[in-house]
PDB file of C-alpha atoms in Angstrom:
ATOM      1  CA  UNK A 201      10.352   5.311  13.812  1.00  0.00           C
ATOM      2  CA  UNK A 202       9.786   1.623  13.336  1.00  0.00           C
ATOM      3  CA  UNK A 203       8.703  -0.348  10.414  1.00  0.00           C
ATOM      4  CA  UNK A 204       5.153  -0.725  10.036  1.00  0.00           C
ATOM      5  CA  UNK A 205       4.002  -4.764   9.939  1.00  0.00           C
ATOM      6  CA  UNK A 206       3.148  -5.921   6.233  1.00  0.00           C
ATOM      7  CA  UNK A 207       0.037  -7.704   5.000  1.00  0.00           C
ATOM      8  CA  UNK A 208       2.348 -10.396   3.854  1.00  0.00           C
ATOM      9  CA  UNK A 209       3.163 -10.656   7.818  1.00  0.00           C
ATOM     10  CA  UNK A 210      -0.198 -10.081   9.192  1.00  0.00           C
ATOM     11  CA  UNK A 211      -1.279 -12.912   6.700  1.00  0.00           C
ATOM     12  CA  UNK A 212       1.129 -15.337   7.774  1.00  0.00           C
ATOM     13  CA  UNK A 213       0.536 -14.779  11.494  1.00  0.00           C
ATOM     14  CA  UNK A 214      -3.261 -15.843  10.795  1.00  0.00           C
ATOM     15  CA  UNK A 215      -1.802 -18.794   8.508  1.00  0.00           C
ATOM     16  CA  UNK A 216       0.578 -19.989  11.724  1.00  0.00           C
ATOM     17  CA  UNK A 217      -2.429 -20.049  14.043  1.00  0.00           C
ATOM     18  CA  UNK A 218      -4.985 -21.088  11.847  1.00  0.00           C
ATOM     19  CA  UNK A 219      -2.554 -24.373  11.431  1.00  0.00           C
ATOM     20  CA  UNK A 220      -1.933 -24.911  14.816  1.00  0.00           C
ATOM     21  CA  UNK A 221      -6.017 -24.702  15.230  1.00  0.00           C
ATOM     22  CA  UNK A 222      -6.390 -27.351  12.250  1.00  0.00           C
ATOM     23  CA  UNK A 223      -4.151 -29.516  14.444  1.00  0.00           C
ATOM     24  CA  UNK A 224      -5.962 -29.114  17.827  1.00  0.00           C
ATOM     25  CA  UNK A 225      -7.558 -31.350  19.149  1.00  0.00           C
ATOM     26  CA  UNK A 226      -9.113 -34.032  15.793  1.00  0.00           C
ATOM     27  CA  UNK A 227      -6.950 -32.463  13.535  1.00  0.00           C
ATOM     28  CA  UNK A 228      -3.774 -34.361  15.206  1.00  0.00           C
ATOM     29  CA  UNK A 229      -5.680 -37.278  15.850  1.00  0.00           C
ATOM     30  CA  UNK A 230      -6.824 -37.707  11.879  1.00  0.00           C
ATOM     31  CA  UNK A 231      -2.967 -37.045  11.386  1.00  0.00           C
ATOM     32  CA  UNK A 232      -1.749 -39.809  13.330  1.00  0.00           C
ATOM     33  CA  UNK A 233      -4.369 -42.268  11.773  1.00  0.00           C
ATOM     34  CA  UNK A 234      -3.698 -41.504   8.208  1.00  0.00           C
ATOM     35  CA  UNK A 235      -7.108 -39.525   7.685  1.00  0.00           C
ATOM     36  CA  UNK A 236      -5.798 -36.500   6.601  1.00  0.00           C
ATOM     37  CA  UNK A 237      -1.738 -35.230   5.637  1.00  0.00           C
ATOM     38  CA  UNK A 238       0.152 -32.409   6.700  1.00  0.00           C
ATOM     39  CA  UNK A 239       0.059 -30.642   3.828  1.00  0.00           C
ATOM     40  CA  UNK A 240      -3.624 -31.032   3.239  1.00  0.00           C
ATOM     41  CA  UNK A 241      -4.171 -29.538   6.410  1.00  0.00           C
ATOM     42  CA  UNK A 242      -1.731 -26.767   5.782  1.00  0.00           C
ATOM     43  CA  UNK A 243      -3.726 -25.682   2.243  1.00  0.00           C
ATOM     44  CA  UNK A 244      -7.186 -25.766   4.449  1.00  0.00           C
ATOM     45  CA  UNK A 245      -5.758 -23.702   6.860  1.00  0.00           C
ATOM     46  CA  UNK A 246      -4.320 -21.534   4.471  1.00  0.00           C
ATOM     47  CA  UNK A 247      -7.371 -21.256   2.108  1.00  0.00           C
ATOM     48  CA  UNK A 248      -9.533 -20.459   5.923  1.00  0.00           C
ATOM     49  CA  UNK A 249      -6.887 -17.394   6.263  1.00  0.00           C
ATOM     50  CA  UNK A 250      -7.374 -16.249   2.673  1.00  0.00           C
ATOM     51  CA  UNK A 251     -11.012 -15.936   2.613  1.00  0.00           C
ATOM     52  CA  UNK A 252     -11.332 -14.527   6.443  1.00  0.00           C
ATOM     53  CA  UNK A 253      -9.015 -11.773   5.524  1.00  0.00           C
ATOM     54  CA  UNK A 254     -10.544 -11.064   2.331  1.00  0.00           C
ATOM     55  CA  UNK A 255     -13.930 -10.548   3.721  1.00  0.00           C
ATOM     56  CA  UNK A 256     -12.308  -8.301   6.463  1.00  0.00           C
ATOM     57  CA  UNK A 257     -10.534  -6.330   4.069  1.00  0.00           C
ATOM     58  CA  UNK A 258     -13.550  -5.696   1.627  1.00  0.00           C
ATOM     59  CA  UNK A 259     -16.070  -4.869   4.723  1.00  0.00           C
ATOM     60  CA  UNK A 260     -13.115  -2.990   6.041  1.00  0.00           C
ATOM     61  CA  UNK A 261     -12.706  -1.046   2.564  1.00  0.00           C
ATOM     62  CA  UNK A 262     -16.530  -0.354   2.496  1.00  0.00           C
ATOM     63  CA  UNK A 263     -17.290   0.828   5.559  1.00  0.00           C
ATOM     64  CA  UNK A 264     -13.918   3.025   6.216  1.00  0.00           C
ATOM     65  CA  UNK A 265     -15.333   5.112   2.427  1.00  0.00           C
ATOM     66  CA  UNK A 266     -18.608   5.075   3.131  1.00  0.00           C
ATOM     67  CA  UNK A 267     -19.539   5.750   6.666  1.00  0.00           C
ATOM     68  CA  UNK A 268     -16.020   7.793   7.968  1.00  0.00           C
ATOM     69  CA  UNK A 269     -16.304   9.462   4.787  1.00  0.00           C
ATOM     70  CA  UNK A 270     -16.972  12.637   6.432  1.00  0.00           C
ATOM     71  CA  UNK A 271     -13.993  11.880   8.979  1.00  0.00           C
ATOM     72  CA  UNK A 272     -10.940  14.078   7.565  1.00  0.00           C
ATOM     73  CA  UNK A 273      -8.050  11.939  10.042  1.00  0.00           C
ATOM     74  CA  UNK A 274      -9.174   8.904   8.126  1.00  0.00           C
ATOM     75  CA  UNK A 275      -9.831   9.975   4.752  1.00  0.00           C
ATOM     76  CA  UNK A 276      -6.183  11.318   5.039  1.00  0.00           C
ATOM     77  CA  UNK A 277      -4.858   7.972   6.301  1.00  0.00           C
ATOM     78  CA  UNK A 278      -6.632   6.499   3.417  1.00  0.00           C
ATOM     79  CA  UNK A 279      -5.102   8.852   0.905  1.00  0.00           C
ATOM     80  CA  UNK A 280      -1.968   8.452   1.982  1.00  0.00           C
ATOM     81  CA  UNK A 281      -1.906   4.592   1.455  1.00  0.00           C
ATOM     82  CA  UNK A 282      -2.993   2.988   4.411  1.00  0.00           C
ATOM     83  CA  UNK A 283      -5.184   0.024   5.210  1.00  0.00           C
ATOM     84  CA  UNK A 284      -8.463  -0.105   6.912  1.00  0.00           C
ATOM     85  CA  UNK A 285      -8.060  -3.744   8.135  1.00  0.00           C
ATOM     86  CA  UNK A 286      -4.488  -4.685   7.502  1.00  0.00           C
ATOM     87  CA  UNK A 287      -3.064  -1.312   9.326  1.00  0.00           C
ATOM     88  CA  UNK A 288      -5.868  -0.194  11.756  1.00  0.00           C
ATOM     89  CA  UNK A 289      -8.237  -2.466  12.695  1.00  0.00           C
ATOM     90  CA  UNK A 290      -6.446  -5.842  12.523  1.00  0.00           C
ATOM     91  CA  UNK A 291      -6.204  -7.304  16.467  1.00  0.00           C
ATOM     92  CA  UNK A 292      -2.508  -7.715  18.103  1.00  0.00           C
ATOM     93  CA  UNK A 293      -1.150 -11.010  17.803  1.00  0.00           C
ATOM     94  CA  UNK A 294      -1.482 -10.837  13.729  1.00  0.00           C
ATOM     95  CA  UNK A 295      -0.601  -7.350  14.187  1.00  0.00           C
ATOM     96  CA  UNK A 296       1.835  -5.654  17.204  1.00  0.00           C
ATOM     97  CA  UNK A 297       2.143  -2.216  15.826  1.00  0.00           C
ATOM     98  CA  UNK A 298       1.224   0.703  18.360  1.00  0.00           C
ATOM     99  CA  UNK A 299      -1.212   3.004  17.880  1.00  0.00           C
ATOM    100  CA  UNK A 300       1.328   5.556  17.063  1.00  0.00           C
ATOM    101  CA  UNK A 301       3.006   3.187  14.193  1.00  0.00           C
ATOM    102  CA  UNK A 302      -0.242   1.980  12.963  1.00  0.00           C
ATOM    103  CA  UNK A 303      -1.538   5.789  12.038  1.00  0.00           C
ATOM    104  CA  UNK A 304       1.393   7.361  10.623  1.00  0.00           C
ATOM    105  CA  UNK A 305       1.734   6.437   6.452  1.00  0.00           C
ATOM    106  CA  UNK A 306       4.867   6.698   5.298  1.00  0.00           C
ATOM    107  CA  UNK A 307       5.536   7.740   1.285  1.00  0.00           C
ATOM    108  CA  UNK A 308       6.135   5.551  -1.281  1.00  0.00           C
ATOM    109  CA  UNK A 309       9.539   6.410  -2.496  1.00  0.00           C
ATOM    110  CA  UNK A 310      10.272   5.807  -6.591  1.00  0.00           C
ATOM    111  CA  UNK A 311      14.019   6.044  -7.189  1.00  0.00           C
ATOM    112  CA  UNK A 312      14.914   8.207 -10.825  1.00  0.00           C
ATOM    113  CA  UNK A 313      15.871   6.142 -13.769  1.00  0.00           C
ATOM    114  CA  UNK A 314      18.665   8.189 -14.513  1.00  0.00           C
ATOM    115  CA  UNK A 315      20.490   9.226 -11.146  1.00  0.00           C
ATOM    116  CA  UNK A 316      18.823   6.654  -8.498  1.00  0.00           C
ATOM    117  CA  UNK A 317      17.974   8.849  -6.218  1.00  0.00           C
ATOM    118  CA  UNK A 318      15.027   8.575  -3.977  1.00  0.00           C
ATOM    119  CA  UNK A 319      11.484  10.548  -4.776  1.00  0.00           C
ATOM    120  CA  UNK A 320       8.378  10.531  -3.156  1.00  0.00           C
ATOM    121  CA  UNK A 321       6.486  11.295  -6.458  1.00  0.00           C
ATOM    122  CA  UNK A 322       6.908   9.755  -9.568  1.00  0.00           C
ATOM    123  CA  UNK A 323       4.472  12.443 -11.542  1.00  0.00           C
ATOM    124  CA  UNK A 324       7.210  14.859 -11.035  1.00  0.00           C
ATOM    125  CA  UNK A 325      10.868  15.430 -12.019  1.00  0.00           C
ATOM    126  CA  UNK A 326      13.647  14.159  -9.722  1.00  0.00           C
ATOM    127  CA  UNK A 327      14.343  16.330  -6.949  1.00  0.00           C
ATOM    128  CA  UNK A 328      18.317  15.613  -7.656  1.00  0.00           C
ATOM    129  CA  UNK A 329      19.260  15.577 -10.744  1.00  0.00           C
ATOM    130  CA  UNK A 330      16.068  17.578 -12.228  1.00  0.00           C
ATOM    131  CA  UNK A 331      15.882  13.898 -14.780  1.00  0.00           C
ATOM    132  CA  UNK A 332      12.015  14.335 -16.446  1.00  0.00           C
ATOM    133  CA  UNK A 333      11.669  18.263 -16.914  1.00  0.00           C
ATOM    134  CA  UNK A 334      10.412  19.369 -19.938  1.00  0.00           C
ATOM    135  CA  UNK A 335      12.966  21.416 -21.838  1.00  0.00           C
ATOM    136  CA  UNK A 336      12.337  23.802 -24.635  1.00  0.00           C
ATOM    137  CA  UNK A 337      12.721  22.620 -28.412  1.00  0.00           C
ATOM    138  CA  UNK A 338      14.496  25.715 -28.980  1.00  0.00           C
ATOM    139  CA  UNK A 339      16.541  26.629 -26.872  1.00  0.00           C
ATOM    140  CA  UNK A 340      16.772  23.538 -24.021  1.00  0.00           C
ATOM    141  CA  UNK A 341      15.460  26.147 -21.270  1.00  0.00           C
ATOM    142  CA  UNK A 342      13.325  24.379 -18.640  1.00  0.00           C
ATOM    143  CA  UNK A 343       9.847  24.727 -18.034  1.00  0.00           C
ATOM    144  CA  UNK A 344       6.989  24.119 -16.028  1.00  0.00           C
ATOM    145  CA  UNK A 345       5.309  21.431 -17.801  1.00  0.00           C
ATOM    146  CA  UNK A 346       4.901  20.213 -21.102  1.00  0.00           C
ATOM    147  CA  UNK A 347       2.365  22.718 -22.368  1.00  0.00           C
ATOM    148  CA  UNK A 348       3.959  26.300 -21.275  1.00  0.00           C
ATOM    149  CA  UNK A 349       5.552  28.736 -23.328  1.00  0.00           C
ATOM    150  CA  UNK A 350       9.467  28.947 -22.912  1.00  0.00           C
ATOM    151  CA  UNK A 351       9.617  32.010 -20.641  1.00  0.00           C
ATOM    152  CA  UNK A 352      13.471  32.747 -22.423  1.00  0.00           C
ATOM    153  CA  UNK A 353      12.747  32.730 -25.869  1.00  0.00           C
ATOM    154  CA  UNK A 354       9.126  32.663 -26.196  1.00  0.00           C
ATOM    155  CA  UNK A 355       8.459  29.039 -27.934  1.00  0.00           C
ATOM    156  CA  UNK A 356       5.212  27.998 -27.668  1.00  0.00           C
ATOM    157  CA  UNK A 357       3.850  24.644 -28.241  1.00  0.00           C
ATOM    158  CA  UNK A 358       0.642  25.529 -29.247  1.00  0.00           C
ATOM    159  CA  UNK A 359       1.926  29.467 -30.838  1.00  0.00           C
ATOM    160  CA  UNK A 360      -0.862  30.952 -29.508  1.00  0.00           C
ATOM    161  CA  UNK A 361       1.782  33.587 -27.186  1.00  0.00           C
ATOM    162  CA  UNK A 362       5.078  35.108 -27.899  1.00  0.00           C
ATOM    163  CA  UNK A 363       7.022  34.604 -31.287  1.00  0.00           C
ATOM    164  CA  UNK A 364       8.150  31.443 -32.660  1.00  0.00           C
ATOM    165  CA  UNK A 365      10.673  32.410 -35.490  1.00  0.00           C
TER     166      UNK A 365
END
């Protein structure tokens, strides 16, 4: 599947042809005759592409959770870390995904502290090496989660159930 185009891109795409707009047709002219400098021109350009893809993003943001709230395709896109304006909506020069590539999310993937290995969610233990399961005072059994009562020797954190000798 290919790579899905980054903000960062989408961002600089607007930034190239809000430039090349600055320089068309006065924008050259005030060059040549020492008006204005390149780099002045540059930040404008670059400060024009900040704030129009700001306000798209916020109305973007507001109107994807407010009126397709109802919509479960997009409140699933949303969930699963996608981008109103930067992955859906945002026209094809700035950004040439397909449709197909635009709608799919893919996971983050977190990589485990101990073994490096690659997990999709960092709330639970590494799928590899098993690095961030709780284990038992007692007896180092594992368990489900950090509350629950050691189903091999019966510890219990709070010693409501079982024995705790």
């Amino acid at each position: 599947m290919p790579r899905r185009t980054s903000p960062i891109e989408v961002l600089f795409r607007f930034w190239a042809v809000a430039f090349v707009f600055a320089l068309c047709p006065y924008g050259f002219l005030f060059l040549l005759v020492g008006a204005v400098s390149l780099p002045f021109l540059a930040l404008i350009a670059l400060l024009v592409t900040i704030l129009f893809n700001g306000i798209q993003w916020i109305g973007h943001q507001f109107v994807f959770r407010t009126m397709f709230s109802d919509d479960e395709q997009v409140q699933k896109f949303l969930r699963d870390g996608g981008d109103p304006w930067f992955h859906l909506s945002c026209p094809w020069p700035f950004n040439p995904d397909s449709d197909e590539v635009r709608m799919t999310v893919e996971p983050e993937v977190w990589h485990c502290s101990e073994c490096g290995g690659p997990n999709t969610d960092i709330e639970q233990p590494c799928q590899h090496c098993g690095f961030g399961r709780w284990h038992c005072g007692r007896c180092d059994a594992l368990l489900d989660d950090q509350f629950s009562p050691c189903q091999a020797c019966g510890n219990d954190p709070f010693g409501e159930r079982g024995t705790c000798e």
